[in-house]
mmCIF file of C-alpha atoms in Angstrom:
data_model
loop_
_atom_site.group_PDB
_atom_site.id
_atom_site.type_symbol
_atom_site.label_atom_id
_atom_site.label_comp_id
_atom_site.label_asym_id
_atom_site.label_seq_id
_atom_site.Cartn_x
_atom_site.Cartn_y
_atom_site.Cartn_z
ATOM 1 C CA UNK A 1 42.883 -34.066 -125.358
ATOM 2 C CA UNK A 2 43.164 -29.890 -124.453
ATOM 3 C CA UNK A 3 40.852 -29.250 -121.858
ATOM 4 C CA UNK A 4 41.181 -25.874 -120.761
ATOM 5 C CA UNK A 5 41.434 -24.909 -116.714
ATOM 6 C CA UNK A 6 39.447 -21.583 -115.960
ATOM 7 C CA UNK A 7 40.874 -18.917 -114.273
ATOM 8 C CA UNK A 8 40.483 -17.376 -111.011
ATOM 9 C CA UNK A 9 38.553 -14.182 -111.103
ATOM 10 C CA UNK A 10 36.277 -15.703 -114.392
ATOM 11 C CA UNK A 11 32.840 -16.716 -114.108
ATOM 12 C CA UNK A 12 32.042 -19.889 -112.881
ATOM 13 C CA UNK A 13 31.118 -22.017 -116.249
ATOM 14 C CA UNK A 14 27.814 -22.764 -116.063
ATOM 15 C CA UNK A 15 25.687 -25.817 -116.006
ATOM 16 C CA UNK A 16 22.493 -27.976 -115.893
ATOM 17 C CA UNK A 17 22.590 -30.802 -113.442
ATOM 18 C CA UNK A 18 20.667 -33.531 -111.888
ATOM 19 C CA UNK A 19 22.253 -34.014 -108.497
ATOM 20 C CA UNK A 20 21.084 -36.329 -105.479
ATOM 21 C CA UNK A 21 18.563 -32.995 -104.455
ATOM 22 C CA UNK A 22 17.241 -32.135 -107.801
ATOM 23 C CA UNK A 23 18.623 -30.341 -110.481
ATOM 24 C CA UNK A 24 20.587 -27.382 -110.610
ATOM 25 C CA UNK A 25 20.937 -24.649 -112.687
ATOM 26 C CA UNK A 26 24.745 -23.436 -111.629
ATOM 27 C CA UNK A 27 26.028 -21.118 -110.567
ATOM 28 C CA UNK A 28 22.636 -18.951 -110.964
ATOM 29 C CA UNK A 29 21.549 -20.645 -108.038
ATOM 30 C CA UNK A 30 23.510 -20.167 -105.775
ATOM 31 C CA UNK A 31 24.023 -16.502 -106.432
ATOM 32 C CA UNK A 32 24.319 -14.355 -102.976
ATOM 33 C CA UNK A 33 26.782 -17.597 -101.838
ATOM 34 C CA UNK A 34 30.051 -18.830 -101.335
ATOM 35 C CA UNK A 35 30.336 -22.440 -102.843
ATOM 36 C CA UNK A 36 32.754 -24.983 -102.614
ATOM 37 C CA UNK A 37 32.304 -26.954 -105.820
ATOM 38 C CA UNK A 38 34.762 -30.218 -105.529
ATOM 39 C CA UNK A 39 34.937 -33.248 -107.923
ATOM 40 C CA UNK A 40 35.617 -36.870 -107.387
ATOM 41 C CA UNK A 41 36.694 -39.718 -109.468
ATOM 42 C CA UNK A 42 34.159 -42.250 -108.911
ATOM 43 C CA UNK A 43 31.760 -43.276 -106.089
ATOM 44 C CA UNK A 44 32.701 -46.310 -103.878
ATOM 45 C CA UNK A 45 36.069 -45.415 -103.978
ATOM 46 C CA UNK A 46 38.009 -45.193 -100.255
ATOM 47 C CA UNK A 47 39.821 -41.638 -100.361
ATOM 48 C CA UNK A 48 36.415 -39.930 -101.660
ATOM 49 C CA UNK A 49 34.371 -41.409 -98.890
ATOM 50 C CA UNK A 50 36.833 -39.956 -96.100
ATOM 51 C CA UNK A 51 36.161 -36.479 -97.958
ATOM 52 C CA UNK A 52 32.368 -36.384 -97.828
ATOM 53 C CA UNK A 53 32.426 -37.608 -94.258
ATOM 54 C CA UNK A 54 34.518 -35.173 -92.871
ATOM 55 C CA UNK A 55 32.794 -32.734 -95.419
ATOM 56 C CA UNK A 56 29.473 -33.744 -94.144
ATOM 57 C CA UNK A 57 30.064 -33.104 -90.351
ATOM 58 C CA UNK A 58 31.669 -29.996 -91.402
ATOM 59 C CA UNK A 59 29.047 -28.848 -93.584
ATOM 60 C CA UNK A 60 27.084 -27.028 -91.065
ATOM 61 C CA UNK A 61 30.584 -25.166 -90.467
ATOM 62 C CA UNK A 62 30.893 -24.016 -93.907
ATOM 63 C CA UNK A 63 26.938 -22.964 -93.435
ATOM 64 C CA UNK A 64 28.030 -20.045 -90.887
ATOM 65 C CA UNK A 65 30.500 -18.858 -93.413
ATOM 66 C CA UNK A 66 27.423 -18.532 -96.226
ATOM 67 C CA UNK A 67 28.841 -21.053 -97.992
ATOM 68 C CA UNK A 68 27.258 -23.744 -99.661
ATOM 69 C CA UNK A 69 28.798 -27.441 -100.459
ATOM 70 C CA UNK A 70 28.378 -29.238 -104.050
ATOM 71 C CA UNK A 71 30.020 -32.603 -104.844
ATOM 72 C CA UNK A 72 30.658 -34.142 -108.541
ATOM 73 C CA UNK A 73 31.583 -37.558 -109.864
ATOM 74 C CA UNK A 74 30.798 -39.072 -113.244
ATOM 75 C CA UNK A 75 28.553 -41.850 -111.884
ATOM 76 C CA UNK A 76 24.600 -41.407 -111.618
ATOM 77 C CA UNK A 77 22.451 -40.140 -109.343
ATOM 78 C CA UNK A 78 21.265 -43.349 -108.613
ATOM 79 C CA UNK A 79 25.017 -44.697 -107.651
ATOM 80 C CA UNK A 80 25.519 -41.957 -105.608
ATOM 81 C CA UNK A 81 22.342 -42.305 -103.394
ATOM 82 C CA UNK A 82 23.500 -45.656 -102.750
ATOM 83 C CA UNK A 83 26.972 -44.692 -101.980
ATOM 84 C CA UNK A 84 25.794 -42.266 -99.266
ATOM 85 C CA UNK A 85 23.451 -44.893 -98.099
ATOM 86 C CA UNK A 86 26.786 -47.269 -97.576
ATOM 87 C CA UNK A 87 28.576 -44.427 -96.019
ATOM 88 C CA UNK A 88 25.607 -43.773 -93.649
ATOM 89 C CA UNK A 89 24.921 -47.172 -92.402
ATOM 90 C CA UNK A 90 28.135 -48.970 -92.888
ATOM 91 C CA UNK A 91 31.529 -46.827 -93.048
ATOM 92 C CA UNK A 92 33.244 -45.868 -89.558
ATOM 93 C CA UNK A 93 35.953 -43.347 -90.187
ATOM 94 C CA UNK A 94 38.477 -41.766 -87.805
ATOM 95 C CA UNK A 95 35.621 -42.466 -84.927
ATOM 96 C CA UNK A 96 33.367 -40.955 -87.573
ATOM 97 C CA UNK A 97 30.283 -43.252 -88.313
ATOM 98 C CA UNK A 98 26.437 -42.682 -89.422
ATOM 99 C CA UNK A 99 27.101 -39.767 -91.337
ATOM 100 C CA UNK A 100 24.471 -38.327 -93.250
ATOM 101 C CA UNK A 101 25.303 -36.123 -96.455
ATOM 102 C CA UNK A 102 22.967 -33.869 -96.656
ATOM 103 C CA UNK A 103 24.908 -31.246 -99.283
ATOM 104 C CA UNK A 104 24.222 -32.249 -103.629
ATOM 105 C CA UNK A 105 26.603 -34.356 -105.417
ATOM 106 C CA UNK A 106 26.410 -33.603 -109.475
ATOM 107 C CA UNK A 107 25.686 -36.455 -111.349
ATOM 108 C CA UNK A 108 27.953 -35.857 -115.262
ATOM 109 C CA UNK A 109 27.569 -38.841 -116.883
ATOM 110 C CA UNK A 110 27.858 -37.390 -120.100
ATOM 111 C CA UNK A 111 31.894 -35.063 -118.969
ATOM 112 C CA UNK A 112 30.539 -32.226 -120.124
ATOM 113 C CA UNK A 113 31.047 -30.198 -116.373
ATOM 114 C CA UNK A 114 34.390 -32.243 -115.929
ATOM 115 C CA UNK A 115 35.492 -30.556 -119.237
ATOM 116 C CA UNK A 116 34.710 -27.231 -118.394
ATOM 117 C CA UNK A 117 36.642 -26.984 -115.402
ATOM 118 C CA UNK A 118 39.399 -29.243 -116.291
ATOM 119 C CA UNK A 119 38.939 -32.193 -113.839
ATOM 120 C CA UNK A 120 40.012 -34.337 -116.715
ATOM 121 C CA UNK A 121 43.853 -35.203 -116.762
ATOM 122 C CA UNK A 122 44.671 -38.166 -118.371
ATOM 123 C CA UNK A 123 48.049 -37.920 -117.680
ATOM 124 C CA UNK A 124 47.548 -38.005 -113.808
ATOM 125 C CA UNK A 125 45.220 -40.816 -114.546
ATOM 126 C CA UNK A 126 47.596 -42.846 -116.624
ATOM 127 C CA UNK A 127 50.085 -42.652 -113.565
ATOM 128 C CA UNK A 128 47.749 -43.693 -110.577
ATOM 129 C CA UNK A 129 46.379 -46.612 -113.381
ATOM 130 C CA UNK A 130 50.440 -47.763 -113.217
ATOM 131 C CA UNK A 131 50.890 -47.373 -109.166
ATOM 132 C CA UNK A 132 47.383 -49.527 -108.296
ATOM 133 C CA UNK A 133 48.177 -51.851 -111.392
ATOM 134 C CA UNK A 134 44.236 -51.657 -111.762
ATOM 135 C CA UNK A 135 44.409 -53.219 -115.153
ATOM 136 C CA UNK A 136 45.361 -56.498 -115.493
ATOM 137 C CA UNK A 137 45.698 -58.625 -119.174
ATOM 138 C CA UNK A 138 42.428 -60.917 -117.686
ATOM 139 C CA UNK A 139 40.249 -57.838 -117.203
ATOM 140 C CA UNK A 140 37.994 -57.038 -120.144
ATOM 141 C CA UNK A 141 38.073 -53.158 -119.084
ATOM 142 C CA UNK A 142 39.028 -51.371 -121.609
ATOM 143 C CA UNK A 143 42.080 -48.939 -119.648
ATOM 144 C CA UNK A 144 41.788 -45.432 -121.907
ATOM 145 C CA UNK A 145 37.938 -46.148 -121.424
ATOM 146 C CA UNK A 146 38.763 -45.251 -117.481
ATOM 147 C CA UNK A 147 41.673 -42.856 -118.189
ATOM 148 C CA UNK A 148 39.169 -40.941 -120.154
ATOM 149 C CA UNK A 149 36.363 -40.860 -117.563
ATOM 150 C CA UNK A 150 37.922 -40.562 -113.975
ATOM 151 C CA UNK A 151 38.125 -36.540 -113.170
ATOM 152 C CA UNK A 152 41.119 -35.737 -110.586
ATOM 153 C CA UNK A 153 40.195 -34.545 -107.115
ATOM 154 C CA UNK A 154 39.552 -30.333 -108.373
ATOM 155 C CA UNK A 155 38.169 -28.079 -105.797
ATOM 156 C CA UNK A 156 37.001 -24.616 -106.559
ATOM 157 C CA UNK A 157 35.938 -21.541 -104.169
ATOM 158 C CA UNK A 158 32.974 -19.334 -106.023
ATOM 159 C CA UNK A 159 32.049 -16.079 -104.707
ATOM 160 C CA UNK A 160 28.736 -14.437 -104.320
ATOM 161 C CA UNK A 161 29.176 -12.745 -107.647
ATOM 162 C CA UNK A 162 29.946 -16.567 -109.132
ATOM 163 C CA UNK A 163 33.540 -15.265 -109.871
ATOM 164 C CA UNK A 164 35.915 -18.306 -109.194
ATOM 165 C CA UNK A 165 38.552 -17.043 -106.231
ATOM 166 C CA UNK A 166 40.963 -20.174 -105.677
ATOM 167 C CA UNK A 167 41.145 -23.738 -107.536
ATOM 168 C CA UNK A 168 43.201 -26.745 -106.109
ATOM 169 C CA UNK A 169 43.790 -30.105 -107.882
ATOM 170 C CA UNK A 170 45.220 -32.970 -105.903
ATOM 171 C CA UNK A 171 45.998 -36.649 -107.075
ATOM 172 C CA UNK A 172 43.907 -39.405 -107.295
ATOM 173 C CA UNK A 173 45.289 -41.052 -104.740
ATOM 174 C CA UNK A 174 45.469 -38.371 -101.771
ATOM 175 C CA UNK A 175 43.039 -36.932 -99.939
ATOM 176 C CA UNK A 176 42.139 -33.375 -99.537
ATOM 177 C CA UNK A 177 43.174 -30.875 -95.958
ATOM 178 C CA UNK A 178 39.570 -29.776 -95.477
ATOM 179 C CA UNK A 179 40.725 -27.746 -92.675
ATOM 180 C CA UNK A 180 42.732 -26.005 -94.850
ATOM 181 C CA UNK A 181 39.760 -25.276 -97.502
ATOM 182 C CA UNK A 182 37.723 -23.314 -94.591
ATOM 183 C CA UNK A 183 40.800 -21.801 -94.264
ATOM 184 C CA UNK A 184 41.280 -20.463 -97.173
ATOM 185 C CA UNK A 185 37.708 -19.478 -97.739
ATOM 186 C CA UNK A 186 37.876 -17.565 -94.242
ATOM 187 C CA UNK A 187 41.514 -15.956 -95.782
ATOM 188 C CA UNK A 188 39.787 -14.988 -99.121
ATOM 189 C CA UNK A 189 36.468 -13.794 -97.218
ATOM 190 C CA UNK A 190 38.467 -11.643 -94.701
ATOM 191 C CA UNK A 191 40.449 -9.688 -97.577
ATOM 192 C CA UNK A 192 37.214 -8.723 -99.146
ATOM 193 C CA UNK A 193 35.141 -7.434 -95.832
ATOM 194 C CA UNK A 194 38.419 -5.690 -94.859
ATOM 195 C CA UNK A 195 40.545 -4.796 -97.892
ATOM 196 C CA UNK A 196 43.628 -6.495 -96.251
ATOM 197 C CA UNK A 197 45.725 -9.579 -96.988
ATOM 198 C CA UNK A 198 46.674 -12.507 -94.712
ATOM 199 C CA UNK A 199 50.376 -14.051 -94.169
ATOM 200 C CA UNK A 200 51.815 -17.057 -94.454
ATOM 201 C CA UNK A 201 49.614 -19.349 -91.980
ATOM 202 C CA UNK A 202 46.875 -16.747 -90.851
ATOM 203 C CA UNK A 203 43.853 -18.154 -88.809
ATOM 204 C CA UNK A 204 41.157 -16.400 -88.025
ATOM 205 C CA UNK A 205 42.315 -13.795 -85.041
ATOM 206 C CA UNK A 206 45.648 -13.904 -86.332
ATOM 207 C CA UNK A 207 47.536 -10.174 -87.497
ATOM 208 C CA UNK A 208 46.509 -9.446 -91.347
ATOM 209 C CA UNK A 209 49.126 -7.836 -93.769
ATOM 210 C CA UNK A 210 47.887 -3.858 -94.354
ATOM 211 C CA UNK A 211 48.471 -3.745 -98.596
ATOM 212 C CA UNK A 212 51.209 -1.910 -99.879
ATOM 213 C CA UNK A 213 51.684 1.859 -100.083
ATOM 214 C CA UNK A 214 51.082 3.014 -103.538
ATOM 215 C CA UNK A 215 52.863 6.412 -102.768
ATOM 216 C CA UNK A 216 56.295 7.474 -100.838
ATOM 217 C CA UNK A 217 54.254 9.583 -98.814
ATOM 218 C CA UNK A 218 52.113 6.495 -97.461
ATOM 219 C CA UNK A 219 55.268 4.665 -96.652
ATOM 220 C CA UNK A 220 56.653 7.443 -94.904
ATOM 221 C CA UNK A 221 53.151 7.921 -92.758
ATOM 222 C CA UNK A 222 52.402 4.131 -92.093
ATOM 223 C CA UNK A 223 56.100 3.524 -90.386
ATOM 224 C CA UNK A 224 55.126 6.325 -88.193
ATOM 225 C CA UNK A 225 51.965 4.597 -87.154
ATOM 226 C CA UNK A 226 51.777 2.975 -83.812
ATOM 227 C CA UNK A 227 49.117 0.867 -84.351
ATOM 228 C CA UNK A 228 50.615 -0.627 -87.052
ATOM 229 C CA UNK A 229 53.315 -3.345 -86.532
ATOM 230 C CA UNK A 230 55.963 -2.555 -89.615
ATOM 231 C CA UNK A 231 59.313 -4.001 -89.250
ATOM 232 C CA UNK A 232 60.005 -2.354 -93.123
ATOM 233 C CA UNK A 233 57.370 0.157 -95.302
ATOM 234 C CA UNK A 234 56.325 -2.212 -97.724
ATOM 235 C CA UNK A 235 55.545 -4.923 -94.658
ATOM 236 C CA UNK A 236 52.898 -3.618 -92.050
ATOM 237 C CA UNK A 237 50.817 -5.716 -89.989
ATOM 238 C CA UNK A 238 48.062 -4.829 -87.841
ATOM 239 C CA UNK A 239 45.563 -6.719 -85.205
ATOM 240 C CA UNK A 240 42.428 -8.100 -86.541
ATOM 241 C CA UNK A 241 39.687 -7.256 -84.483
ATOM 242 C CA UNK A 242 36.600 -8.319 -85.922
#
């Protein structure tokens, strides 16, 4: 099976969804957003319900930032409404408990979103089928039937222009740093409202990298200026302010 990843800086594919709020006509409508669009492989299954619950008390968070959540799994609509009513009245997590999810989740019964952003890897499915020992000679499942169907944990960041900025894929059996998502999206955000970049560990209030001289006579002018922190020309850092 090919299945072919898109690229940063691409449109967002697009697609026609029902999800647990309607359907949804992506990524035309979320235009004027930031989105988080992140895939799971299945409802019901333990690492995916520690996701949406953080996710969910962190969704007003990712609100502030114009940013807009959107879940996917392969099971229905009608699976996932009564996942999130399990995770609402019965899951405690981490001190977490009665969490409402109040962001879509994409219901792709048919793989057709999976495929075009390459949440299918059989390969990483094949190996997580082998650690779990999920099938067994006495089930009747039929194993490539799941290999084929369970999308790895993708996340994508999409602009307000629906151009895809940053995509992460983790195993199956790991969970996702959700701290480090906002993050990101806060990283990614600040180099476009300010034309800078951010080191290696930047928060928000932290220095950001001033981009690289295109011209000796830049190099020779930003080592000479003392707002600028530049321990060599081609690496100047200066405070953030905003």
């Amino acid at each position: 099976m090919t299945i072919r990843i898109p690229m940063m800086g691409e449109i967002a594919p697009s697609f026609w969804a029902r999800t647990t709020h309607g359907e949804v006509n992506f990524p035309k409508d979320y235009e004027g957003k930031w989105v988080i669009f992140f895939s799971h492989p299945g409802d019901f299954t333990p690492v995916c319900t520690t996701e949406f619950m953080v996710f969910a008390k962190m969704h007003a968070e990712f609100r502030q930032l114009n940013t807009e959540l959107l879940g996917l799994s392969v099971d229905s609509v009608q699976s996932h409404i009564s996942w999130l009513c399990s995770i609402k009245e019965k899951v405690e997590f981490n001190g977490i408990s009665g969490v409402d999810v109040e962001f879509p989740i994409v219901e792709d019964k048919g793989l057709s979103i999976v495929k075009k952003y390459g949440m299918l890897q059989p390969s990483e499915n094949k190996r997580y089928m082998r650690d779990i020992q999920y099938i067994q000679a006495d089930k009747a499942t039929d194993e490539n039937e799941i290999i084929n169907t369970q999308p790895v944990r993708g996340i994508f960041i999409i602009d307000p222009q629906s151009r895809i900025r940053y995509i992460a894929f983790y195993p199956l059996s790991n969970g996702r740093n959700l701290d480090e998502i906002k993050r990101i999206l806060q990283a990614i955000q600040k180099t476009d409202s300010q034309n800078v970049d951010t080191p290696v560990n930047w928060n928000p209030g932290d220095d950001v990298i001033v981009r690289t001289p295109l011209s000796y006579e830049d190099a020779k002018k930003r080592m000479e200026d003392k707002e600028l922190k530049c321990s060599e020309w081609y690496i100047c850092l200066k405070e953030d302010k905003s």
